[in-house]
Short mmCIF file of C-alpha atoms in Angstrom, two decimals:
data_model
loop_
_atom_site.label_atom_id
_atom_site.label_comp_id
_atom_site.label_asym_id
_atom_site.label_seq_id
_atom_site.Cartn_x
_atom_site.Cartn_y
_atom_site.Cartn_z
CA MET A 1013 131.39 75.60 133.04
CA GLN A 1014 131.34 79.31 132.34
CA PRO A 1015 128.15 81.06 133.35
CA TRP A 1016 126.09 82.79 130.13
CA PHE A 1017 126.41 86.24 130.00
CA PRO A 1018 123.85 88.12 127.83
CA PRO A 1019 125.77 88.78 124.24
CA PRO A 1020 127.23 92.74 123.56
CA GLY A 1021 123.73 94.44 122.15
CA SER A 1022 121.55 94.19 125.11
CA THR A 1023 119.14 96.49 123.50
CA GLY A 1024 118.70 94.40 120.48
CA ALA A 1025 118.51 91.12 122.70
CA PHE A 1026 115.57 92.92 124.69
CA PHE A 1027 113.70 93.56 121.53
CA LEU A 1028 114.29 90.13 120.57
CA LEU A 1029 113.22 89.04 123.73
CA LEU A 1030 109.82 91.03 122.92
CA LEU A 1031 109.30 89.30 119.96
CA LEU A 1032 109.62 86.08 121.26
CA PRO A 1033 106.38 85.55 122.93
CA PRO A 1034 104.37 86.46 119.98
CA LEU A 1035 106.82 84.21 117.75
CA LEU A 1036 105.80 81.48 120.12
CA LEU A 1037 102.31 81.78 119.09
CA VAL A 1038 102.86 81.34 115.56
CA PRO A 1039 101.82 77.81 115.26
CA PHE A 1040 98.93 78.22 116.95
CA VAL A 1041 98.24 81.45 114.61
CA LEU A 1042 98.77 79.01 111.49
CA LEU A 1043 96.35 76.54 112.86
CA ALA A 1044 93.51 79.29 113.71
CA ARG A 1045 93.77 80.35 110.04
CA ARG A 1046 92.23 77.52 108.63
CA ARG A 1047 88.45 78.79 108.09
CA HIS A 1048 86.68 82.11 108.49
CA ASP A 1049 82.64 82.83 108.52
CA ARG A 1050 80.72 84.54 105.81
CA ARG A 1051 81.10 88.17 106.35
CA THR A 1052 77.90 90.49 105.44
CA PRO A 1053 78.08 93.98 104.22
CA PRO A 1054 79.57 96.51 104.96
CA LEU A 1055 83.05 95.36 105.62
CA ARG A 1056 85.61 97.50 107.21
CA LEU A 1057 88.63 97.37 104.91
CA LEU A 1058 92.35 98.31 106.08
CA VAL A 1059 94.62 99.36 103.05
CA VAL A 1060 98.03 99.40 103.70
CA ALA A 1061 99.92 101.84 101.43
CA GLY A 1062 103.31 101.67 100.48
CA SER A 1063 105.87 104.39 98.71
CA GLY A 1064 105.61 105.04 94.96
CA GLY A 1065 104.22 102.03 92.63
CA HIS A 1066 102.51 100.44 95.77
CA THR A 1067 100.04 102.98 96.27
CA THR A 1068 99.19 103.13 92.43
CA GLU A 1069 98.83 99.11 92.57
CA ILE A 1070 96.83 99.22 95.19
CA LEU A 1071 94.43 101.97 94.50
CA ARG A 1072 93.85 100.13 91.13
CA LEU A 1073 92.86 96.91 93.15
CA LEU A 1074 90.79 99.23 95.06
CA SER A 1075 88.91 100.88 92.14
CA CYS A 1076 86.37 98.21 90.89
CA LEU A 1077 85.43 97.29 94.83
CA SER A 1078 81.74 98.11 95.41
CA GLU A 1079 80.01 100.07 97.99
CA SER A 1080 80.15 97.07 100.62
CA TYR A 1081 83.82 97.90 101.16
CA SER A 1082 83.15 100.97 103.79
CA PRO A 1083 84.82 102.37 105.28
CA ARG A 1084 88.64 102.18 103.71
CA CYS A 1085 90.91 103.04 106.17
CA TYR A 1086 94.30 103.56 105.03
CA VAL A 1087 97.34 103.32 106.71
CA LEU A 1088 100.66 104.95 105.76
CA ALA A 1089 104.20 105.23 106.95
CA ASP A 1090 104.95 108.74 108.47
CA SER A 1091 107.67 109.40 105.68
CA ASP A 1092 105.53 108.82 102.91
CA LYS A 1093 104.50 112.14 101.49
CA MET A 1094 103.09 111.16 98.14
CA SER A 1095 100.72 108.63 98.87
CA GLU A 1096 98.13 110.75 100.57
CA ALA A 1097 97.80 112.99 97.85
CA LYS A 1098 97.00 109.90 95.50
CA ILE A 1099 94.84 108.65 97.99
CA ARG A 1100 92.78 111.78 98.82
CA SER A 1101 92.28 111.98 94.75
CA PHE A 1102 91.12 108.38 94.82
CA GLU A 1103 88.47 109.16 97.46
CA GLN A 1104 87.27 112.25 95.99
CA LYS A 1105 86.48 110.65 92.78
CA ARG A 1106 84.92 107.47 94.52
CA ALA A 1107 82.82 110.12 96.52
CA GLU A 1108 81.51 111.38 93.07
CA ARG A 1109 80.39 107.60 92.50
CA PHE A 1110 79.26 106.52 95.68
CA SER A 1111 77.22 108.58 97.96
CA ASN A 1112 78.14 107.03 101.16
CA SER A 1113 81.81 106.68 100.73
CA GLN A 1114 83.97 106.73 103.53
CA PHE A 1115 87.69 106.82 104.27
CA THR A 1116 90.22 107.34 106.87
CA LEU A 1117 93.91 108.02 107.21
CA ASP A 1118 96.49 106.91 109.72
CA ARG A 1119 100.32 107.09 109.87
CA ILE A 1120 102.74 104.44 111.49
CA PRO A 1121 106.44 104.66 111.39
CA ARG A 1122 108.13 103.17 108.60
CA SER A 1123 109.54 99.73 109.68
CA ARG A 1124 111.96 99.54 107.15
CA GLU A 1125 113.45 102.16 104.82
CA VAL A 1126 114.51 101.01 101.13
CA ARG A 1127 118.28 100.02 101.72
CA GLN A 1128 118.09 99.73 105.30
CA SER A 1129 120.22 97.04 106.69
CA TRP A 1130 118.83 93.73 107.86
CA THR A 1131 119.67 93.78 111.25
CA SER A 1132 118.38 97.34 111.98
CA SER A 1133 115.49 96.06 110.22
CA VAL A 1134 114.32 93.66 112.73
CA VAL A 1135 114.57 96.67 115.79
CA THR A 1136 112.37 99.16 113.61
CA THR A 1137 109.94 96.34 112.71
CA ALA A 1138 109.60 95.46 116.13
CA TYR A 1139 108.97 99.10 117.13
CA SER A 1140 106.48 99.51 114.55
CA ILE A 1141 104.40 96.19 115.82
CA LEU A 1142 104.10 97.78 119.09
CA TYR A 1143 102.98 100.78 117.29
CA SER A 1144 100.50 99.36 115.14
CA LEU A 1145 98.61 97.15 118.20
CA PRO A 1146 96.53 100.17 119.36
CA LEU A 1147 96.06 101.40 115.76
CA THR A 1148 94.79 97.89 114.53
CA TYR A 1149 92.43 97.65 117.58
CA LYS A 1150 91.37 101.05 117.15
CA LEU A 1151 90.25 100.41 113.12
CA LYS A 1152 89.07 96.62 114.03
CA PRO A 1153 89.34 95.90 110.25
CA ASP A 1154 87.20 92.85 108.75
CA LEU A 1155 89.96 92.42 106.10
CA ILE A 1156 92.84 93.65 105.66
CA LEU A 1157 94.62 94.46 102.34
CA CYS A 1158 98.32 94.84 101.37
CA ASN A 1159 100.63 94.67 98.36
CA GLY A 1160 103.96 94.62 99.52
CA PRO A 1161 105.60 97.33 101.49
CA GLY A 1162 107.62 96.79 104.87
CA THR A 1163 104.64 98.91 106.50
CA CYS A 1164 102.28 95.76 105.99
CA VAL A 1165 104.23 93.63 107.91
CA PRO A 1166 103.79 94.88 111.35
CA VAL A 1167 100.38 95.84 110.72
CA CYS A 1168 99.04 91.95 109.84
CA ILE A 1169 101.05 90.76 112.57
CA SER A 1170 99.25 93.23 115.03
CA ALA A 1171 95.99 92.02 113.29
CA LEU A 1172 97.20 88.68 113.92
CA LEU A 1173 97.62 88.91 117.32
CA LEU A 1174 94.71 90.50 117.82
CA GLY A 1175 92.91 87.61 116.46
CA LEU A 1176 94.52 85.30 118.84
CA LEU A 1177 93.37 87.33 121.84
CA GLY A 1178 89.83 86.78 120.33
CA MET A 1179 89.50 90.56 119.56
CA LYS A 1180 88.80 90.81 116.17
CA ARG A 1181 89.40 88.22 113.12
CA ALA A 1182 90.56 89.96 109.90
CA ILE A 1183 90.93 88.40 106.46
CA ILE A 1184 94.41 89.10 105.47
CA VAL A 1185 94.38 89.30 101.20
CA TYR A 1186 98.12 90.18 99.99
CA VAL A 1187 98.38 91.04 96.65
CA GLU A 1188 102.42 90.59 95.37
CA SER A 1189 103.38 93.44 93.63
CA ILE A 1190 103.55 93.34 89.90
CA CYS A 1191 107.35 93.53 89.49
CA ARG A 1192 107.48 90.60 91.10
CA VAL A 1193 107.91 88.24 88.40
CA GLU A 1194 110.02 85.32 89.57
CA THR A 1195 110.89 86.15 93.50
CA LEU A 1196 108.89 87.34 96.01
CA SER A 1197 109.36 90.36 98.11
CA LEU A 1198 110.71 90.15 101.67
CA SER A 1199 106.61 90.81 102.83
CA GLY A 1200 105.92 88.56 100.35
CA LYS A 1201 108.17 85.85 101.93
CA ILE A 1202 107.07 86.62 105.10
CA LEU A 1203 103.32 86.98 104.46
CA TYR A 1204 103.14 83.62 102.53
CA TYR A 1205 102.47 81.76 105.80
CA PHE A 1206 100.58 84.48 107.57
CA SER A 1207 97.81 85.68 104.85
CA ASP A 1208 94.49 83.99 104.13
CA TYR A 1209 94.83 84.96 100.44
CA PHE A 1210 98.61 85.48 98.76
CA ILE A 1211 97.65 86.66 95.30
CA VAL A 1212 100.41 86.70 92.46
CA GLN A 1213 100.45 88.28 89.34
CA TRP A 1214 102.63 86.06 87.00
CA PRO A 1215 102.52 82.31 86.48
CA ALA A 1216 105.94 81.47 87.30
CA LEU A 1217 105.23 82.54 90.87
CA LYS A 1218 101.95 80.41 91.14
CA GLU A 1219 104.68 77.43 89.85
CA LYS A 1220 107.27 78.10 92.94
CA TYR A 1221 104.49 78.84 95.42
CA PRO A 1222 101.62 76.60 94.92
CA LYS A 1223 99.54 77.97 97.91
CA SER A 1224 99.13 81.25 96.09
CA VAL A 1225 96.49 82.43 93.94
CA TYR A 1226 96.98 83.30 90.19
CA LEU A 1227 94.46 85.80 88.37
CA GLY A 1228 96.47 87.11 85.94
CA ARG A 1229 97.55 90.87 85.81
CA ILE A 1230 95.02 92.64 87.99
CA VAL A 1231 96.42 96.05 88.11
CA MET B 669 111.51 111.48 68.54
CA LYS B 670 110.73 115.11 69.36
CA THR B 671 110.36 115.06 72.87
CA VAL B 672 111.94 112.91 75.29
CA PHE B 673 110.89 112.35 79.23
CA VAL B 674 113.07 110.73 81.61
CA THR B 675 111.62 109.69 84.61
CA VAL B 676 112.68 108.13 87.88
CA GLY B 677 109.52 108.58 89.78
CA THR B 678 109.61 108.85 93.62
CA THR B 679 113.50 107.72 93.68
CA SER B 680 116.69 109.18 93.29
CA PHE B 681 118.51 107.74 90.15
CA ASP B 682 121.49 110.14 89.84
CA GLU B 683 123.44 108.02 87.45
CA LEU B 684 120.41 107.96 85.03
CA ILE B 685 120.29 111.66 85.38
CA ALA B 686 123.74 112.15 84.59
CA ALA B 687 123.55 110.02 81.61
CA VAL B 688 121.13 111.79 79.98
CA SER B 689 122.16 115.38 80.78
CA SER B 690 125.68 114.97 80.75
CA PRO B 691 126.87 118.32 79.44
CA ALA B 692 129.84 117.66 77.22
CA ALA B 693 127.82 116.85 74.57
CA GLU B 694 126.08 120.16 74.33
CA GLN B 695 129.28 122.09 74.27
CA VAL B 696 128.95 123.68 77.67
CA ARG B 697 131.11 126.02 79.63
CA ARG B 698 130.94 125.40 83.12
CA ARG B 699 130.33 128.81 84.85
CA ASN B 700 131.39 128.89 88.46
CA ALA B 701 129.42 131.70 90.35
CA ARG B 702 132.54 132.29 93.07
CA PHE B 703 135.24 132.61 90.15
CA GLY B 704 132.76 135.11 88.32
CA GLY B 705 132.40 132.95 85.14
CA ARG B 706 136.10 132.16 84.69
CA GLN B 707 136.74 128.45 83.25
CA GLU B 708 138.19 126.38 85.74
CA GLU B 709 140.46 123.46 84.64
CA GLY B 710 141.54 122.06 87.96
CA PRO B 711 143.40 118.63 88.76
CA SER B 712 141.25 115.62 88.84
CA PRO B 713 140.00 114.79 91.47
CA PRO B 714 141.88 112.46 93.99
CA LEU B 715 139.33 109.62 94.25
CA ALA B 716 139.14 109.83 90.68
CA ALA B 717 142.46 108.21 89.75
CA GLY B 718 142.78 104.29 89.80
CA LEU B 719 138.98 103.78 89.27
CA PRO B 720 139.59 102.54 85.42
CA CYS B 721 135.54 100.84 85.86
CA LEU B 722 134.69 104.67 85.83
CA SER B 723 136.29 105.72 82.95
CA SER B 724 133.07 106.75 80.83
CA ALA B 725 132.59 110.26 80.10
CA PRO B 726 128.98 110.50 82.13
CA ALA B 727 130.91 108.97 85.31
CA ARG B 728 133.77 111.44 84.81
CA TRP B 729 131.52 114.26 84.71
CA LEU B 730 129.38 112.67 87.59
CA ARG B 731 132.77 112.07 89.71
CA GLY B 732 134.13 115.60 88.90
CA ARG B 733 130.67 117.13 89.99
CA LEU B 734 130.39 115.35 93.39
CA TRP B 735 134.12 115.76 94.28
CA GLY B 736 134.41 119.27 92.58
CA ALA B 737 132.31 119.86 95.58
CA ALA B 738 134.91 119.13 98.10
CA ARG B 739 137.71 121.71 96.62
CA SER B 740 138.81 123.93 98.61
CA CYS B 741 138.51 127.75 97.51
CA THR B 742 141.12 130.33 98.11
CA GLU B 743 139.24 133.36 98.49
CA GLY B 744 139.28 134.28 102.29
CA GLY B 745 141.09 130.76 103.03
CA LYS B 746 137.37 129.35 103.55
CA ARG B 747 136.35 125.71 102.06
CA GLU B 748 133.38 126.22 100.38
CA PRO B 749 131.13 124.18 97.93
CA PHE B 750 131.36 124.52 94.39
CA CYS B 751 128.32 125.73 92.89
CA GLY B 752 128.35 126.21 89.11
CA GLU B 753 125.81 126.08 86.61
CA TRP B 754 125.67 124.34 83.27
CA GLU B 755 125.05 126.75 80.31
CA ALA B 756 124.68 125.74 76.46
CA VAL B 757 127.75 127.79 74.35
CA GLU B 758 127.81 126.79 70.95
CA GLY B 759 131.26 126.22 69.48
CA GLU B 760 133.28 125.95 73.00
CA PRO B 761 135.37 122.97 73.85
CA ALA B 762 133.67 120.97 76.54
CA VAL B 763 135.35 121.19 79.74
CA LEU B 764 134.71 118.76 82.70
CA SER B 765 135.43 119.86 86.08
CA SER B 766 137.70 117.09 86.28
CA GLY B 767 139.28 118.46 83.69
CA LEU B 768 139.31 115.32 81.10
CA SER B 769 137.68 115.56 77.81
CA PRO B 770 134.87 113.32 77.19
CA ALA B 771 135.90 110.63 74.61
CA SER B 772 132.68 108.51 73.73
CA VAL B 773 129.68 110.06 72.21
CA PRO B 774 127.45 110.92 74.90
CA PRO B 775 123.61 110.26 75.03
CA PRO B 776 122.22 113.54 74.55
CA GLN B 777 124.11 113.69 71.28
CA VAL B 778 122.79 110.76 70.48
CA LEU B 779 119.02 111.64 71.62
CA ARG B 780 119.41 115.15 69.25
CA SER B 781 120.56 113.10 66.37
CA ARG B 782 117.42 111.27 66.63
CA GLY B 783 115.44 114.32 66.26
CA CYS B 784 114.85 115.27 70.25
CA ARG B 785 114.27 118.81 70.36
CA GLN B 786 112.80 118.79 74.29
CA LEU B 787 114.17 116.62 76.85
CA VAL B 788 112.05 116.66 80.09
CA LEU B 789 113.72 115.30 83.31
CA GLN B 790 111.76 114.04 86.25
CA ILE B 791 114.25 113.44 88.80
CA GLY B 792 112.58 112.62 92.17
CA ARG B 793 114.35 112.90 95.23
CA GLY B 794 118.18 112.64 93.21
CA ALA B 795 120.85 114.78 94.54
CA LEU B 796 121.80 115.49 90.86
CA GLN B 797 119.82 118.50 89.48
CA PRO B 798 120.81 119.65 85.73
CA ALA B 799 119.94 123.29 85.11
CA PRO B 800 116.95 124.02 82.80
CA GLN B 801 118.00 125.01 79.20
CA TYR B 802 115.72 127.28 77.02
CA GLY B 803 117.39 127.58 73.23
CA PRO B 804 115.86 127.89 70.26
CA ALA B 805 116.93 124.12 69.06
CA PHE B 806 116.85 122.57 72.33
CA VAL B 807 115.21 122.81 75.53
CA ARG B 808 115.50 121.16 78.94
CA ASP B 809 113.07 121.12 81.48
CA VAL B 810 113.84 119.78 84.84
CA PHE B 811 111.44 118.85 88.03
CA ARG B 812 111.41 116.97 90.95
CA PHE B 813 107.68 115.78 91.36
CA LYS B 814 104.42 116.58 89.93
CA GLU B 815 100.79 115.40 91.17
CA SER B 816 100.47 113.68 87.79
CA LEU B 817 102.72 112.58 85.06
CA ALA B 818 100.10 111.81 82.75
CA GLU B 819 100.69 115.45 80.75
CA ASP B 820 104.19 114.69 80.53
CA LEU B 821 103.65 111.36 79.29
CA ARG B 822 101.28 112.50 76.53
CA ARG B 823 103.49 114.51 75.17
CA ALA B 824 106.66 112.90 75.19
CA ASP B 825 107.50 110.58 72.17
CA LEU B 826 109.83 108.60 73.81
CA VAL B 827 109.88 107.79 77.91
CA ILE B 828 113.31 106.62 79.49
CA SER B 829 112.16 105.40 83.02
CA HIS B 830 113.49 103.40 86.07
CA ALA B 831 112.07 100.10 86.45
CA GLY B 832 109.35 101.20 88.98
CA ALA B 833 106.24 99.42 88.46
CA GLY B 834 104.00 102.80 88.59
CA SER B 835 106.45 104.41 86.08
CA CYS B 836 106.41 101.57 83.84
CA LEU B 837 102.60 100.70 83.81
CA GLU B 838 101.55 104.43 83.31
CA THR B 839 103.87 104.58 79.98
CA LEU B 840 102.72 101.58 78.54
CA GLU B 841 99.27 102.67 79.39
CA GLU B 842 99.53 105.58 77.66
CA GLY B 843 100.90 103.51 74.67
CA LYS B 844 104.10 105.24 74.66
CA PRO B 845 107.57 103.58 73.83
CA LEU B 846 109.55 102.97 76.77
CA LEU B 847 113.09 102.53 77.37
CA VAL B 848 113.43 100.97 80.85
CA VAL B 849 117.13 101.74 82.69
CA ILE B 850 118.12 99.30 85.71
CA ASN B 851 119.15 101.22 88.62
CA GLU B 852 121.96 98.86 89.80
CA LYS B 853 122.56 100.39 93.28
CA LEU B 854 119.09 98.69 94.55
CA MET B 855 119.34 96.03 97.16
CA ASP B 856 118.52 92.76 95.00
CA ASN B 857 117.82 94.42 92.35
CA HIS B 858 114.21 92.96 91.64
CA GLN B 859 113.23 95.84 89.69
CA LEU B 860 115.46 93.86 86.44
CA GLU B 861 112.69 90.73 86.71
CA LEU B 862 109.87 93.31 85.18
CA ALA B 863 111.95 95.14 83.08
CA ARG B 864 113.08 91.51 81.87
CA GLN B 865 109.75 89.97 81.49
CA LEU B 866 108.01 93.02 79.83
CA HIS B 867 111.16 93.03 76.88
CA LYS B 868 110.52 89.56 76.71
CA ASP B 869 107.19 89.87 76.04
CA GLY B 870 107.84 92.93 73.44
CA HIS B 871 106.52 95.99 75.16
CA VAL B 872 109.70 97.56 76.45
CA LEU B 873 113.43 98.09 75.72
CA TYR B 874 115.69 97.48 78.44
CA CYS B 875 119.23 98.79 79.50
CA ASN B 876 121.45 99.73 82.39
CA CYS B 877 123.35 103.12 82.60
CA SER B 878 126.20 101.81 80.95
CA THR B 879 124.51 100.44 77.74
CA LEU B 880 121.93 103.47 77.23
CA VAL B 881 124.30 104.88 74.82
CA GLU B 882 124.37 101.44 72.02
CA THR B 883 120.55 101.00 73.26
CA LEU B 884 119.70 104.65 71.90
CA GLN B 885 121.98 104.47 69.03
CA SER B 886 120.45 100.91 68.08
CA MET B 887 116.60 101.41 68.91
CA ASP B 888 113.79 100.13 66.63
CA LEU B 889 110.68 101.41 68.73
CA SER B 890 108.43 100.17 65.72
CA THR B 891 109.24 96.71 67.37
CA LEU B 892 107.63 97.02 70.37
CA LYS B 893 103.71 95.58 70.65
CA PRO B 894 101.01 97.54 72.51
CA PHE B 895 100.35 96.62 76.52
CA PRO B 896 96.93 95.16 77.13
CA PRO B 897 95.39 96.76 80.46
CA GLY B 898 95.24 94.77 83.54
CA GLN B 899 91.86 93.35 85.24
CA PRO B 900 91.07 95.00 88.61
CA GLU B 901 87.37 93.61 88.02
CA LYS B 902 88.81 89.85 88.30
CA PHE B 903 90.19 91.09 91.71
CA ALA B 904 87.04 92.75 92.67
CA LEU B 905 85.09 89.24 91.80
CA PHE B 906 87.40 87.31 93.62
CA LEU B 907 87.27 89.31 96.85
CA ASP B 908 83.39 89.11 97.10
CA LYS B 909 83.20 85.26 96.24
CA VAL B 910 85.80 84.65 99.63
CA VAL B 911 84.33 87.31 102.08
CA GLY B 912 80.77 85.48 101.03
CA PHE B 913 79.33 88.28 99.21
CA GLU B 914 77.27 86.52 96.55
#
């Protein structure tokens, strides 16, 4: 019998090995997400902002939230230029309404560019997870809100790991984009199993994904 | 339909920009700064031959523009990219860089026949950057990004947009007629789902670049229904309930 050699591309193998321990913890994470405690205000909110329409949608979701969701910690991909301007404009208007309005802005490496191949996405996502662990630890959010950009997967996975290690148990709320009428995005397909609340905006998705929540069109 | 606004959001959608700004319809002459304003009718770009699917006028123009850049320059023996500007010249025959003449009716002519006098192009990250035009009968504005498109949307009588959620929603909320053009190059083309649903509900017209002309020719904007706003307050109530703020 031939000895087993590592397959070619040992860098890829190294990253896969890096992902293996967190993946083995998945069953425990899924069991641990059954219930969470009532929270008292104020709630630290981590908002994952994506490019283009994602940011517009998520700012609309935030528009009706009360003062109890503060501070809002925005996490953006480092290659995203437009979202920062939109967020600052939104927060400025909010500061006119609420005196104690606070927010922060942090950047992480983008886990996947549009049209990036799936195989290289695994490597870049693994790197983003390692990068977002210290950030999530620093921010210690009570609630994480995201709506689909690739950036949200590493942030949510790092929050799950922190919860598992007993450091901070964040509620993960995922709102699928309004563009998704019949199928979920890749982030949605992953986070459907890892989020506490998975919200869809079209009835066809509610039928396909029964664990999701349908509130109608909310953006 | 005096003012038409074309938007691609933060994306790159050269095919749409090429389709609505094909200079053939506006009777243009290409001016090559290198050759001092002479008209150029070179041979067809090598890759253009044998590709029957790329036979429409806008596609030929785009091919010529992209591959024309690779043609070598004879002056000084150096290989330099072609850089030319399109300029509207009344009464002269249209010339494309590939040397071929347009056959079908290009979109800008269709727009003009429906009363369009101002065309505003928001080209995003696209490589294709048509030159602006300022004439008594027709104006073409071109820009990449603005902090807010609200003013351009308000001034438009028709919006032609890619299928991005932000672009579609902002337009529908301004109450403007919207024609959504699908970008077939996107991976898994999920944008088609939203356009199809909005079209099913009667809020938008939709097409792709190859059917743009016939859609523009035959569209009836009065059939579009108003778009009711979304309700983010429902999300706020839901969130308050699940975190226990009651």
